[in-house]
mmCIF file of C-alpha atoms in Angstrom:
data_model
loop_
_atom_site.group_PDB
_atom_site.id
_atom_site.type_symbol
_atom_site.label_atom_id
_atom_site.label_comp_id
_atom_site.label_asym_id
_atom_site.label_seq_id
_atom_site.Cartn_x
_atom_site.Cartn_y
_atom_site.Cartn_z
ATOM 1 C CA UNK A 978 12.523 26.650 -83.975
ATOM 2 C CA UNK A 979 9.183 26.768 -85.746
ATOM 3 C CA UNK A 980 10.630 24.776 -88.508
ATOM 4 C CA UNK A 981 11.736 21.779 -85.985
ATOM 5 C CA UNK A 982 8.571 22.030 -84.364
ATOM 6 C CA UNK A 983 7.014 21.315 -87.720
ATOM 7 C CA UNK A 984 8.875 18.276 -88.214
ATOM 8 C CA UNK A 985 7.412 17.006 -85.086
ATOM 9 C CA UNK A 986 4.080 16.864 -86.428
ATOM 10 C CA UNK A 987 3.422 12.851 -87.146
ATOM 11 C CA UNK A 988 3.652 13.251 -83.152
ATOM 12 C CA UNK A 989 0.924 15.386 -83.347
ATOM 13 C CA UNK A 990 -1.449 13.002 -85.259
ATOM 14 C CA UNK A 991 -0.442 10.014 -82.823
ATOM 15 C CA UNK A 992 -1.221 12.667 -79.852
ATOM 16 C CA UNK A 993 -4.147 13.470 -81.208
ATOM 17 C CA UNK A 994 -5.350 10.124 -81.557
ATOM 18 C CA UNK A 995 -4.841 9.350 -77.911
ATOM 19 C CA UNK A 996 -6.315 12.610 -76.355
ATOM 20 C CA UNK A 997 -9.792 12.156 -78.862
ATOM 21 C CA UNK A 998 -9.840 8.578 -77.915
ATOM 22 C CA UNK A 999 -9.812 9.941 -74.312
ATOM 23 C CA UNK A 1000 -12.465 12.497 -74.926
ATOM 24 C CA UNK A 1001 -14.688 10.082 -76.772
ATOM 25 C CA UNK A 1002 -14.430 7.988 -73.353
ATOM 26 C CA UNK A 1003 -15.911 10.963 -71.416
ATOM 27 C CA UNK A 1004 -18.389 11.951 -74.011
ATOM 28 C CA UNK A 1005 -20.020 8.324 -73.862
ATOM 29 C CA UNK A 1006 -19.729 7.531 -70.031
ATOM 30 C CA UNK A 1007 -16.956 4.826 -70.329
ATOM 31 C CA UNK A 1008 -14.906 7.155 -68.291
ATOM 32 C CA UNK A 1009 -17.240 8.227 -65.566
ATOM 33 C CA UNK A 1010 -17.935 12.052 -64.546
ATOM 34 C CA UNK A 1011 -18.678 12.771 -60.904
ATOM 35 C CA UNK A 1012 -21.326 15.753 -60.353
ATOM 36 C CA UNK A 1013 -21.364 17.442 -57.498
ATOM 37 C CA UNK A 1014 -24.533 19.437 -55.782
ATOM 38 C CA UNK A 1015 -22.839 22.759 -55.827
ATOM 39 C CA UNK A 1016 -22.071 25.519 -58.814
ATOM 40 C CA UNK A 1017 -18.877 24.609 -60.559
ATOM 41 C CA UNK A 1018 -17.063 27.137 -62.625
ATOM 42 C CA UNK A 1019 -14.402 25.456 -64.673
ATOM 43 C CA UNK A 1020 -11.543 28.150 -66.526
ATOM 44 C CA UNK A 1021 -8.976 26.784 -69.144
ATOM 45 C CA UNK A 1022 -7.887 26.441 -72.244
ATOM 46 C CA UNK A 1023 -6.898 24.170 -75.009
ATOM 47 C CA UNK A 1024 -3.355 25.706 -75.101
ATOM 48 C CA UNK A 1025 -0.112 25.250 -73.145
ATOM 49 C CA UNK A 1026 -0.290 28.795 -70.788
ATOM 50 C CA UNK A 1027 -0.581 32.200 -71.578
ATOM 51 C CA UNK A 1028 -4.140 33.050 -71.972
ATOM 52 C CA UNK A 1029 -4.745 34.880 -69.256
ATOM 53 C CA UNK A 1030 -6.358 32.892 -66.811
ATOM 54 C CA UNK A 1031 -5.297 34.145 -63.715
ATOM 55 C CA UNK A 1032 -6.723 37.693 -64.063
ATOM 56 C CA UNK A 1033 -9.966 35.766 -64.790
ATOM 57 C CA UNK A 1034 -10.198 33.675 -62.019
ATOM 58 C CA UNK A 1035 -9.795 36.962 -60.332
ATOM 59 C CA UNK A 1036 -12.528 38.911 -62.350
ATOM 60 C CA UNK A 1037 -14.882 36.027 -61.394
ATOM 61 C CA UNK A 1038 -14.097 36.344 -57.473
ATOM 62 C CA UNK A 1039 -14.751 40.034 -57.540
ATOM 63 C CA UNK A 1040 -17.894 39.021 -59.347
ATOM 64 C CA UNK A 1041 -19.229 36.709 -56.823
ATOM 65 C CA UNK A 1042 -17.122 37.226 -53.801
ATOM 66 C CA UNK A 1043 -19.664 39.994 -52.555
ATOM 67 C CA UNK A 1044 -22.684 37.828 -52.648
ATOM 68 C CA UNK A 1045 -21.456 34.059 -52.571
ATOM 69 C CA UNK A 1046 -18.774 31.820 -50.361
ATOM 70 C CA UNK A 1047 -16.146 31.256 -52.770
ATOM 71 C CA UNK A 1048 -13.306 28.683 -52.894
ATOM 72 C CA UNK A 1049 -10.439 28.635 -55.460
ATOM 73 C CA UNK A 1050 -9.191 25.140 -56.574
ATOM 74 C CA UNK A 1051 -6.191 24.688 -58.437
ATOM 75 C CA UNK A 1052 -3.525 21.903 -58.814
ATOM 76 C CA UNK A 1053 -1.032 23.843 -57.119
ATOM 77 C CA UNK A 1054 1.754 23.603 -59.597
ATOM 78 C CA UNK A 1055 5.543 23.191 -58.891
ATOM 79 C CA UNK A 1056 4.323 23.251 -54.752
ATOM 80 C CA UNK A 1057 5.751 21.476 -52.597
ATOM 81 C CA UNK A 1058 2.923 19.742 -50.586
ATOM 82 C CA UNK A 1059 1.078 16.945 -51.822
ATOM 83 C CA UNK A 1060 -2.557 16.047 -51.928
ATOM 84 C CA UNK A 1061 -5.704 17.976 -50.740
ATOM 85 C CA UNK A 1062 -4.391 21.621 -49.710
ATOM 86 C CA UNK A 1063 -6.229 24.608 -47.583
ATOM 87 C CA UNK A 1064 -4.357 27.526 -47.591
ATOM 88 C CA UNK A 1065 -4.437 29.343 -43.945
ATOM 89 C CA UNK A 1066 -2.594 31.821 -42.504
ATOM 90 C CA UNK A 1067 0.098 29.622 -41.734
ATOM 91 C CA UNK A 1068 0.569 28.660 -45.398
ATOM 92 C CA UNK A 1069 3.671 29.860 -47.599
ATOM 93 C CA UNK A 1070 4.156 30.032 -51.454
ATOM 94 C CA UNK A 1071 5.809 27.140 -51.992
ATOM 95 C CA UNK A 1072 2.943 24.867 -49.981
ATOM 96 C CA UNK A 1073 0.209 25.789 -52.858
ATOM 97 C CA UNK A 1074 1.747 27.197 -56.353
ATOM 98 C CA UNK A 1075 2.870 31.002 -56.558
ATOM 99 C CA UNK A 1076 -1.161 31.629 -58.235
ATOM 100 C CA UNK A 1077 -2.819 30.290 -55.871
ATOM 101 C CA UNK A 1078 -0.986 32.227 -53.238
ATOM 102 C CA UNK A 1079 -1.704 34.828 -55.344
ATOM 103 C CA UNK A 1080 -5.452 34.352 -54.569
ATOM 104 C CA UNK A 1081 -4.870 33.942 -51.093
ATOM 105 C CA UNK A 1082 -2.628 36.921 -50.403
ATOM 106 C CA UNK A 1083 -4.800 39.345 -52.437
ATOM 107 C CA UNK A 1084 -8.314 37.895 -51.185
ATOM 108 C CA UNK A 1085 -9.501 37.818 -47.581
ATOM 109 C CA UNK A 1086 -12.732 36.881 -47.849
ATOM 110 C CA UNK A 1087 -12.353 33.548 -49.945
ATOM 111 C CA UNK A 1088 -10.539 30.341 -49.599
ATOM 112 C CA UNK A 1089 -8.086 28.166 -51.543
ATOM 113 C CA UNK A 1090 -6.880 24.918 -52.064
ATOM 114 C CA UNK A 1091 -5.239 22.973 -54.044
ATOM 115 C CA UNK A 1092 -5.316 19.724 -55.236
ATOM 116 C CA UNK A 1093 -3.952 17.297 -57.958
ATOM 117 C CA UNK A 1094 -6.839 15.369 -58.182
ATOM 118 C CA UNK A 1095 -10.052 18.204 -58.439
ATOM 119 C CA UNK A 1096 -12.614 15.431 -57.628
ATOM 120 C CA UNK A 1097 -11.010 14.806 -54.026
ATOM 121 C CA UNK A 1098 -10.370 18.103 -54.375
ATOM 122 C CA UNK A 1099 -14.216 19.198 -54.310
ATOM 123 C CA UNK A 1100 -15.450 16.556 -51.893
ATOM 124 C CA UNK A 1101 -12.616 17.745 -49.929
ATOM 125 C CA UNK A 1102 -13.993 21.205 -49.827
ATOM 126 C CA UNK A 1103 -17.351 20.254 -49.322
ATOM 127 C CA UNK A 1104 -16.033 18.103 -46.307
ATOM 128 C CA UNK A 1105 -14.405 21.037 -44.502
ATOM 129 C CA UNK A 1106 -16.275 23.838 -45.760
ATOM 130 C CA UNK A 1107 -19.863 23.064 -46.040
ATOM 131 C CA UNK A 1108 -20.391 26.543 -46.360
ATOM 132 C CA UNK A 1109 -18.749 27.043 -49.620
ATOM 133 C CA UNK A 1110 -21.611 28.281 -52.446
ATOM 134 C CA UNK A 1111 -19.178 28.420 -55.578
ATOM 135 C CA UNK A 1112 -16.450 26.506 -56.675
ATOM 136 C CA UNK A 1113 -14.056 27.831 -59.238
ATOM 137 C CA UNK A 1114 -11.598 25.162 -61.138
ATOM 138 C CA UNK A 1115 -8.387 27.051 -62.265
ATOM 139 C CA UNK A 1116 -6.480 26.022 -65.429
ATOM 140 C CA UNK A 1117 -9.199 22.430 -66.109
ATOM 141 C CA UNK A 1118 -10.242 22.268 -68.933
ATOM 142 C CA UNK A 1119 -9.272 18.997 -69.472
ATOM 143 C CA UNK A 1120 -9.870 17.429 -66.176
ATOM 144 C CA UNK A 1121 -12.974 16.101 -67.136
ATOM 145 C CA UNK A 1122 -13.601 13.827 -64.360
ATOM 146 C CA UNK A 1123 -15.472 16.370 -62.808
ATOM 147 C CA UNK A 1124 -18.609 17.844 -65.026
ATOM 148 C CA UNK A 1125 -18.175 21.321 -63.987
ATOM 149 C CA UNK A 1126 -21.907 23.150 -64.419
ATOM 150 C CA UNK A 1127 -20.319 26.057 -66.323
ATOM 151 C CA UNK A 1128 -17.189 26.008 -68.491
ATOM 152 C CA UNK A 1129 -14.739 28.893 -69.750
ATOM 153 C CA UNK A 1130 -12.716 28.541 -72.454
ATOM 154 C CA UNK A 1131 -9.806 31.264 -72.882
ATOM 155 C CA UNK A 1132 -7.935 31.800 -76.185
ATOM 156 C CA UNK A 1133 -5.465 34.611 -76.918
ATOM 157 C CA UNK A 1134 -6.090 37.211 -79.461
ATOM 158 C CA UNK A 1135 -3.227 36.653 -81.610
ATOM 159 C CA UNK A 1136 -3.223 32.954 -80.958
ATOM 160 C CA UNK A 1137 -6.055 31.797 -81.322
ATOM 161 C CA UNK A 1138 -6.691 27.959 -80.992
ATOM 162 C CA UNK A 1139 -7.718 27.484 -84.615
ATOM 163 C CA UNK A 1140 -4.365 28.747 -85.942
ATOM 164 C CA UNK A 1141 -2.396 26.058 -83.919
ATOM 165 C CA UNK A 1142 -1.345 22.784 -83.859
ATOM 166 C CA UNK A 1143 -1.284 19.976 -81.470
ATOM 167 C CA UNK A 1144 1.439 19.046 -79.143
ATOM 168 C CA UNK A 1145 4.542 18.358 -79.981
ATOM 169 C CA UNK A 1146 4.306 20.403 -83.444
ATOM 170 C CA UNK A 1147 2.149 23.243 -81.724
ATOM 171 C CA UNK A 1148 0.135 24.038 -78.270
ATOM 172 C CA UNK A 1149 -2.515 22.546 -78.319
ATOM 173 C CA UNK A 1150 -3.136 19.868 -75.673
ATOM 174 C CA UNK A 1151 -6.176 18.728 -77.444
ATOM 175 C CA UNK A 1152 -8.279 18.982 -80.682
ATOM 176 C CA UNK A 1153 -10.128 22.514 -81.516
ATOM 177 C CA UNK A 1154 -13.134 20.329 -81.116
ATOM 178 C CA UNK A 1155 -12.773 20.514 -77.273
ATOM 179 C CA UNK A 1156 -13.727 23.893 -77.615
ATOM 180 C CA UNK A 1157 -17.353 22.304 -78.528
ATOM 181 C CA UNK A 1158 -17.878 21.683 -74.417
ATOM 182 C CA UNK A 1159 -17.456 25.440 -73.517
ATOM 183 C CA UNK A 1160 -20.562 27.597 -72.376
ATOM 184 C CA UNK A 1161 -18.542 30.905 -72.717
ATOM 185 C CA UNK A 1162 -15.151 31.300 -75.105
ATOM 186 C CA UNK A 1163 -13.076 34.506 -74.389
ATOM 187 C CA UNK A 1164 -10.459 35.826 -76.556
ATOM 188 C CA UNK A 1165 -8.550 37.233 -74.275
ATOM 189 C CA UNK A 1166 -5.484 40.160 -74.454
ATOM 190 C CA UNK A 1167 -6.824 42.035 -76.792
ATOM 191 C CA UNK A 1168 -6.364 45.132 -78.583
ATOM 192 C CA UNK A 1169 -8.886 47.437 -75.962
ATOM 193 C CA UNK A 1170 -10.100 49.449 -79.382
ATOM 194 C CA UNK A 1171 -10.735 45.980 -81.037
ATOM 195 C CA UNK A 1172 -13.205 47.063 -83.836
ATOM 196 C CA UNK A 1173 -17.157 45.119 -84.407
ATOM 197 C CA UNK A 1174 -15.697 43.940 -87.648
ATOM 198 C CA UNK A 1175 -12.402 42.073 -86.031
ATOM 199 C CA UNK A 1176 -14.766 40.771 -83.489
ATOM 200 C CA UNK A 1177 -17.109 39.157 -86.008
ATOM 201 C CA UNK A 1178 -14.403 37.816 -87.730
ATOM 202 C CA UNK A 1179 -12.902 35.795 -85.006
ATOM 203 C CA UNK A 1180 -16.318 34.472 -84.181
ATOM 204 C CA UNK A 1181 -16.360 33.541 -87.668
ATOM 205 C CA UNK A 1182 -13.263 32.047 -87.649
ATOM 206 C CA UNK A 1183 -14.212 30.124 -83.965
ATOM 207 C CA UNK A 1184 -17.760 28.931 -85.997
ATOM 208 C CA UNK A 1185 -19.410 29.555 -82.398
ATOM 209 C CA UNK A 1186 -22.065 27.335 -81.637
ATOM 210 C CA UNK A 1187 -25.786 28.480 -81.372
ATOM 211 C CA UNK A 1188 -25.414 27.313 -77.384
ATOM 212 C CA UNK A 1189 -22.217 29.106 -76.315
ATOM 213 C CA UNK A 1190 -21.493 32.992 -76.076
ATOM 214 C CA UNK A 1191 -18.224 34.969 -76.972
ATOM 215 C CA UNK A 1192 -16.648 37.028 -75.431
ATOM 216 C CA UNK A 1193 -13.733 39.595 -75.823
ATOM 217 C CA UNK A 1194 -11.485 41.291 -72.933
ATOM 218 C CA UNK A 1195 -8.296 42.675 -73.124
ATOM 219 C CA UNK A 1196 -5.188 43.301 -70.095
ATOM 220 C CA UNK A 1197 -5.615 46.384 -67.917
ATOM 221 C CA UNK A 1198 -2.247 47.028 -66.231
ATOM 222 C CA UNK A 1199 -2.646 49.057 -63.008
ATOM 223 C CA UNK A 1200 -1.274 52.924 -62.723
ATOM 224 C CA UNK A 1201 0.793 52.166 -59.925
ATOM 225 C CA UNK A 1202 3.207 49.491 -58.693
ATOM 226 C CA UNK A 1203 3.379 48.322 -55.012
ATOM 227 C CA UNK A 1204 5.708 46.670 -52.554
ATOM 228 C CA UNK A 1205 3.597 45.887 -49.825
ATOM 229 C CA UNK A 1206 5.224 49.508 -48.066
ATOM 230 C CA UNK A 1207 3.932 52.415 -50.410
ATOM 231 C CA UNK A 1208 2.599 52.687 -53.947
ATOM 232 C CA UNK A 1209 4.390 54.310 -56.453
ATOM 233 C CA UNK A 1210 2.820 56.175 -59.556
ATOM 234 C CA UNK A 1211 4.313 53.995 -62.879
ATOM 235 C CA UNK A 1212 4.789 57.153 -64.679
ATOM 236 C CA UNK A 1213 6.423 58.888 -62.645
ATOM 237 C CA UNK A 1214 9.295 56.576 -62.441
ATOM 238 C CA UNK A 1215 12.201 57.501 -65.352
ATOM 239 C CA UNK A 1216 12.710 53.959 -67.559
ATOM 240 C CA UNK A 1217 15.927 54.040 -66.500
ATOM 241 C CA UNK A 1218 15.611 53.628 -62.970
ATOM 242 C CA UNK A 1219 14.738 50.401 -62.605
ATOM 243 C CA UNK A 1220 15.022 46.890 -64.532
ATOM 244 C CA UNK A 1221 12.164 44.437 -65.375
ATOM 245 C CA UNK A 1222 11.952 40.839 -63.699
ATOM 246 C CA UNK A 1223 9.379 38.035 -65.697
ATOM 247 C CA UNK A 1224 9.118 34.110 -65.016
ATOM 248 C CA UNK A 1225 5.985 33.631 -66.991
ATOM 249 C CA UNK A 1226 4.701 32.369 -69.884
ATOM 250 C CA UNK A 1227 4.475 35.188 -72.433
ATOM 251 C CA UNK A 1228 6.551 38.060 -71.422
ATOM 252 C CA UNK A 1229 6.517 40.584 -74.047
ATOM 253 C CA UNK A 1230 2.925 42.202 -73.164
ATOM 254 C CA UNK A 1231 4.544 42.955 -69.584
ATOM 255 C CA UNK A 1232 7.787 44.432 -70.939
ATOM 256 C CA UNK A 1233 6.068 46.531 -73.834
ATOM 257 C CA UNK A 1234 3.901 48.092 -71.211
ATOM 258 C CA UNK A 1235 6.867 49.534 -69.117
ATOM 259 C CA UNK A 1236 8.103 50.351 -72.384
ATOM 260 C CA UNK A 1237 11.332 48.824 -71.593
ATOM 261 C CA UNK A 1238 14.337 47.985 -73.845
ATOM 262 C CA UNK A 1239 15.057 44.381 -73.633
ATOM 263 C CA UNK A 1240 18.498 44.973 -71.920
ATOM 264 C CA UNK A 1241 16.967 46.222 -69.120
ATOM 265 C CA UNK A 1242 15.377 42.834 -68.522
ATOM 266 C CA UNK A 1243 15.851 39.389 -67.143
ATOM 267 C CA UNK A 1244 13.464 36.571 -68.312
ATOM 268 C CA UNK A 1245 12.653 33.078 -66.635
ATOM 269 C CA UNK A 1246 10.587 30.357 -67.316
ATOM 270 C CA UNK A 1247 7.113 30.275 -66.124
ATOM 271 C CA UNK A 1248 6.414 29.384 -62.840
ATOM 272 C CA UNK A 1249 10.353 30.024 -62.149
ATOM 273 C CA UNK A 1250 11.078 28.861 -58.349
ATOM 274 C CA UNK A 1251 13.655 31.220 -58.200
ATOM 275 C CA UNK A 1252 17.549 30.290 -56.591
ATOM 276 C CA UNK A 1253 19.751 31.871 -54.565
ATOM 277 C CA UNK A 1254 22.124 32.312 -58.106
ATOM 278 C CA UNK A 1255 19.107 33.609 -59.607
ATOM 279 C CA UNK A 1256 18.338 36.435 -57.138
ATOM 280 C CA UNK A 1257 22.064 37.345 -57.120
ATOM 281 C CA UNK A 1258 21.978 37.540 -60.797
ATOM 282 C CA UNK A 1259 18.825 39.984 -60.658
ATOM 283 C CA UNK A 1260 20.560 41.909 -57.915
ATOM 284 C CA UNK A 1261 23.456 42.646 -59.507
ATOM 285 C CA UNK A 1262 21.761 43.683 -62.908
ATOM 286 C CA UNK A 1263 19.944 46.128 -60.942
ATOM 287 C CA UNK A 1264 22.684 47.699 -59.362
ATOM 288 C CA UNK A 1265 20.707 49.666 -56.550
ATOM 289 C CA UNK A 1266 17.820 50.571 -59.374
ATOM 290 C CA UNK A 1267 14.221 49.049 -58.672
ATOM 291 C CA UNK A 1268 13.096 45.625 -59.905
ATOM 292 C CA UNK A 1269 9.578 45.640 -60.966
ATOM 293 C CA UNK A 1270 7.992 42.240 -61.788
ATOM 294 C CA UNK A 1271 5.098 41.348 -62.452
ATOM 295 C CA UNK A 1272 2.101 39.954 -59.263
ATOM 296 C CA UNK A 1273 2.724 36.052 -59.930
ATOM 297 C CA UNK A 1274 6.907 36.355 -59.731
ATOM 298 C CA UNK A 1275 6.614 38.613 -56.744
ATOM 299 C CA UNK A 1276 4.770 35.742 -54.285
ATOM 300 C CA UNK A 1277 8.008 33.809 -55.619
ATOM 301 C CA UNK A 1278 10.498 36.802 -55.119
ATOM 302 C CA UNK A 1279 9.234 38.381 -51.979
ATOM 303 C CA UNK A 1280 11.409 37.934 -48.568
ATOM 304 C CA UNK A 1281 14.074 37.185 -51.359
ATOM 305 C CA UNK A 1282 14.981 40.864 -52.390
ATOM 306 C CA UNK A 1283 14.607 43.762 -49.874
ATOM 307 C CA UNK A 1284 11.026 45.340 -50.217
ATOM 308 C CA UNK A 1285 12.262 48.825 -51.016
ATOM 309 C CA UNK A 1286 13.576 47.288 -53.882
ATOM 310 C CA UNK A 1287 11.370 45.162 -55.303
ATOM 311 C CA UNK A 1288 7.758 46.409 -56.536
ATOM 312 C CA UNK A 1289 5.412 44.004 -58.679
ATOM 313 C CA UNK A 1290 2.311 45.728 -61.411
ATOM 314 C CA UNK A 1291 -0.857 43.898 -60.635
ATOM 315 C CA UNK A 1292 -3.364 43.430 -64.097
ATOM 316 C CA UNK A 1293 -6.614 42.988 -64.559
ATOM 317 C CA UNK A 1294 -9.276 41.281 -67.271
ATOM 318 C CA UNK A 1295 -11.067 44.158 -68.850
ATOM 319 C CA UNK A 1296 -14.220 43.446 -70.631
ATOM 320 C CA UNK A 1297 -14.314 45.358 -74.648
ATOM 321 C CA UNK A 1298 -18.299 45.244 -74.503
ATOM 322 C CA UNK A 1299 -20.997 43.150 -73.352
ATOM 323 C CA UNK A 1300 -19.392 42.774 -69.537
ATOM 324 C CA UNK A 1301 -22.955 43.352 -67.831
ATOM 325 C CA UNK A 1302 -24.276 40.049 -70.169
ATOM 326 C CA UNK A 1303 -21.495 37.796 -69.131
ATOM 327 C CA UNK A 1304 -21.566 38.855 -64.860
ATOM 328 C CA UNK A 1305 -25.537 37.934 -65.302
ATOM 329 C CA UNK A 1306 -24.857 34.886 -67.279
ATOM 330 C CA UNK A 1307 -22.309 33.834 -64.051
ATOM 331 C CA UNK A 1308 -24.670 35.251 -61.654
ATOM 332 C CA UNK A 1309 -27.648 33.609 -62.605
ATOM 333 C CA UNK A 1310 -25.707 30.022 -63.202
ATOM 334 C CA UNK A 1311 -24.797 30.454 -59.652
ATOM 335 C CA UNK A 1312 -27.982 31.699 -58.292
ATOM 336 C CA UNK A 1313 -29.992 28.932 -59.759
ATOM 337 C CA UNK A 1314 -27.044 26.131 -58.436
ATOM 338 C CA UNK A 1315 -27.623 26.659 -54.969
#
């Protein structure tokens, strides 16, 4: 697979040339940049999924949910709607993308939307919620018709943007210079005991500009897991009483936390809409044993599966050091926005 990949590379280079071309458009106003009077927080990456960018969108709405009217926008993948989106009570998985239900379901005090197009997207928002103090742009990075105020850029731990390739060959969807237009990078899913040394060595390795600050968190899995009826202790559960259920993008860290033997396991692709076949499938490979999946498969598998069966482990981003400099470095952007 790797190999093929490789051959695909000459791809790459034409790729490559069309996405710079594109960002060299931006970068000298031929393509034009709409900015808006409000705080605009802006999380990606420069990879195809995986880095963790749902658990950050929700650190940074615990962060300023308390003191600031937040609204979510995302694109709303594989939905089912089309154009500008606000989620209300009324509103079911499949109108707005299984993550931004996500938000919706788990949050009470914010609201989401979702549109394709994040410029009518925002003027949207500001249309019908003129209260709204902070915007937050999920999974944009390269959506640079709107010049967000602050940028995010995630990268994984052990795949980090400047060991990969561009699209076809690799997963990058642009150059590594993109990551030049980031405020804050984060390598994300990391090892919680990562050491000084490994962290200065990355930020080598990322040659960090003197006007953007790094960051390093790592995946905090929750003690329990919940149906929506009654939490139930994870380790208290025997491993094999249940199976494992994933339709994201990287898998592994989920299973290797329930410390689960791969034939105990059923794996989709990422953002999986799941089918009537599919839920029979899981069903029977359960065989009366609970199905735990993970927070973003349950908005997709709930209703689908009866709740005393089906139980989902939330996550969250935990901060290795430093998380006191980077919640005043997004509360003061946002404080002096308004």
């Amino acid at each position: 697979m790797i190999s093929f990949r490789k051959l695909l590379f000459p791809f790459s280079v034409v790729y490559d040339a069309v996405t710079q071309l594109r960002n060299i458009a931006f970068d000298q106003s031929w393509k034009e940049q709409i900015s808006f009077d409000i705080p605009i927080i802006c999380v990606g990456n420069l990879s195809v999924g995986g880095t963790g960018k749902t658990p950050q969108i929700e650190y940074l709405i615990r962060l300023l949910e308390p003191q600031f009217r937040v609204v979510t926008l995302s694109r709303g993948y594989k939905r089912k709607t089309t154009g500008f989106y606000l989620a209300d009570k009324t509103s079911r998985m499949e109108d707005i993308g299984d993550e931004p239900y996500q938000y919706f379901t788990k949050f009470k005090d914010i609201y989401v939307a979702v549109d394709t197009d994040r410029v009518n997207g925002v003027r949207q928002i500001m249309k019908k919620l003129p209260q709204t103090e902070v915007v937050l742009l999920d999974d944009a990075y390269q959506h640079r018709h709107i010049k967000a105020g602050f940028t995010i850029l995630l990268t994984k731990y052990n795949d980090l943007y400047m060991d990969d390739l561009l699209l076809p060959a690799g997963n990058l969807r642009e150059s590594k210079k993109g990551a030049n237009r980031a405020d804050v990078i984060i390598v994300t899913k990391c090892p919680p005991n990562l050491s000084s040394d490994a962290q200065e060595k990355i930020a080598n390795k990322l040659s960090i500009l003197k006007h953007q600050q790094l960051f390093f968190t790592s995946i905090s899995y929750d003690k329990y897991i919940y149906n929506g009826i009654e939490p139930i202790e994870l380790q208290e559960i025997d491993r094999e009483a249940f199976i494992a259920v994933a339709g994201i993008a990287k898998p592994h860290y989920f299973y290797d936390h329930l410390k689960i033997g791969r034939t105990k396991t059923i794996t989709f692709p990422d953002h999986h809409h799941f089918s009537e076949t599919d839920i029979q499938k899981i069903i029977l490979k359960a065989n009366g044993k609970k199905i735990i999946t993970t927070e973003k498969d349950f908005m997709r598998l709930k209703g689908k599966i009866h709740p005393d069966q089906l139980y989902y482990l939330p996550i969250e981003t935990t901060f290795i050091n430093d998380h006191s400099l980077f919640d005043n470095t997004i509360l003061n952007f946002v404080r002096q926005s308004i």
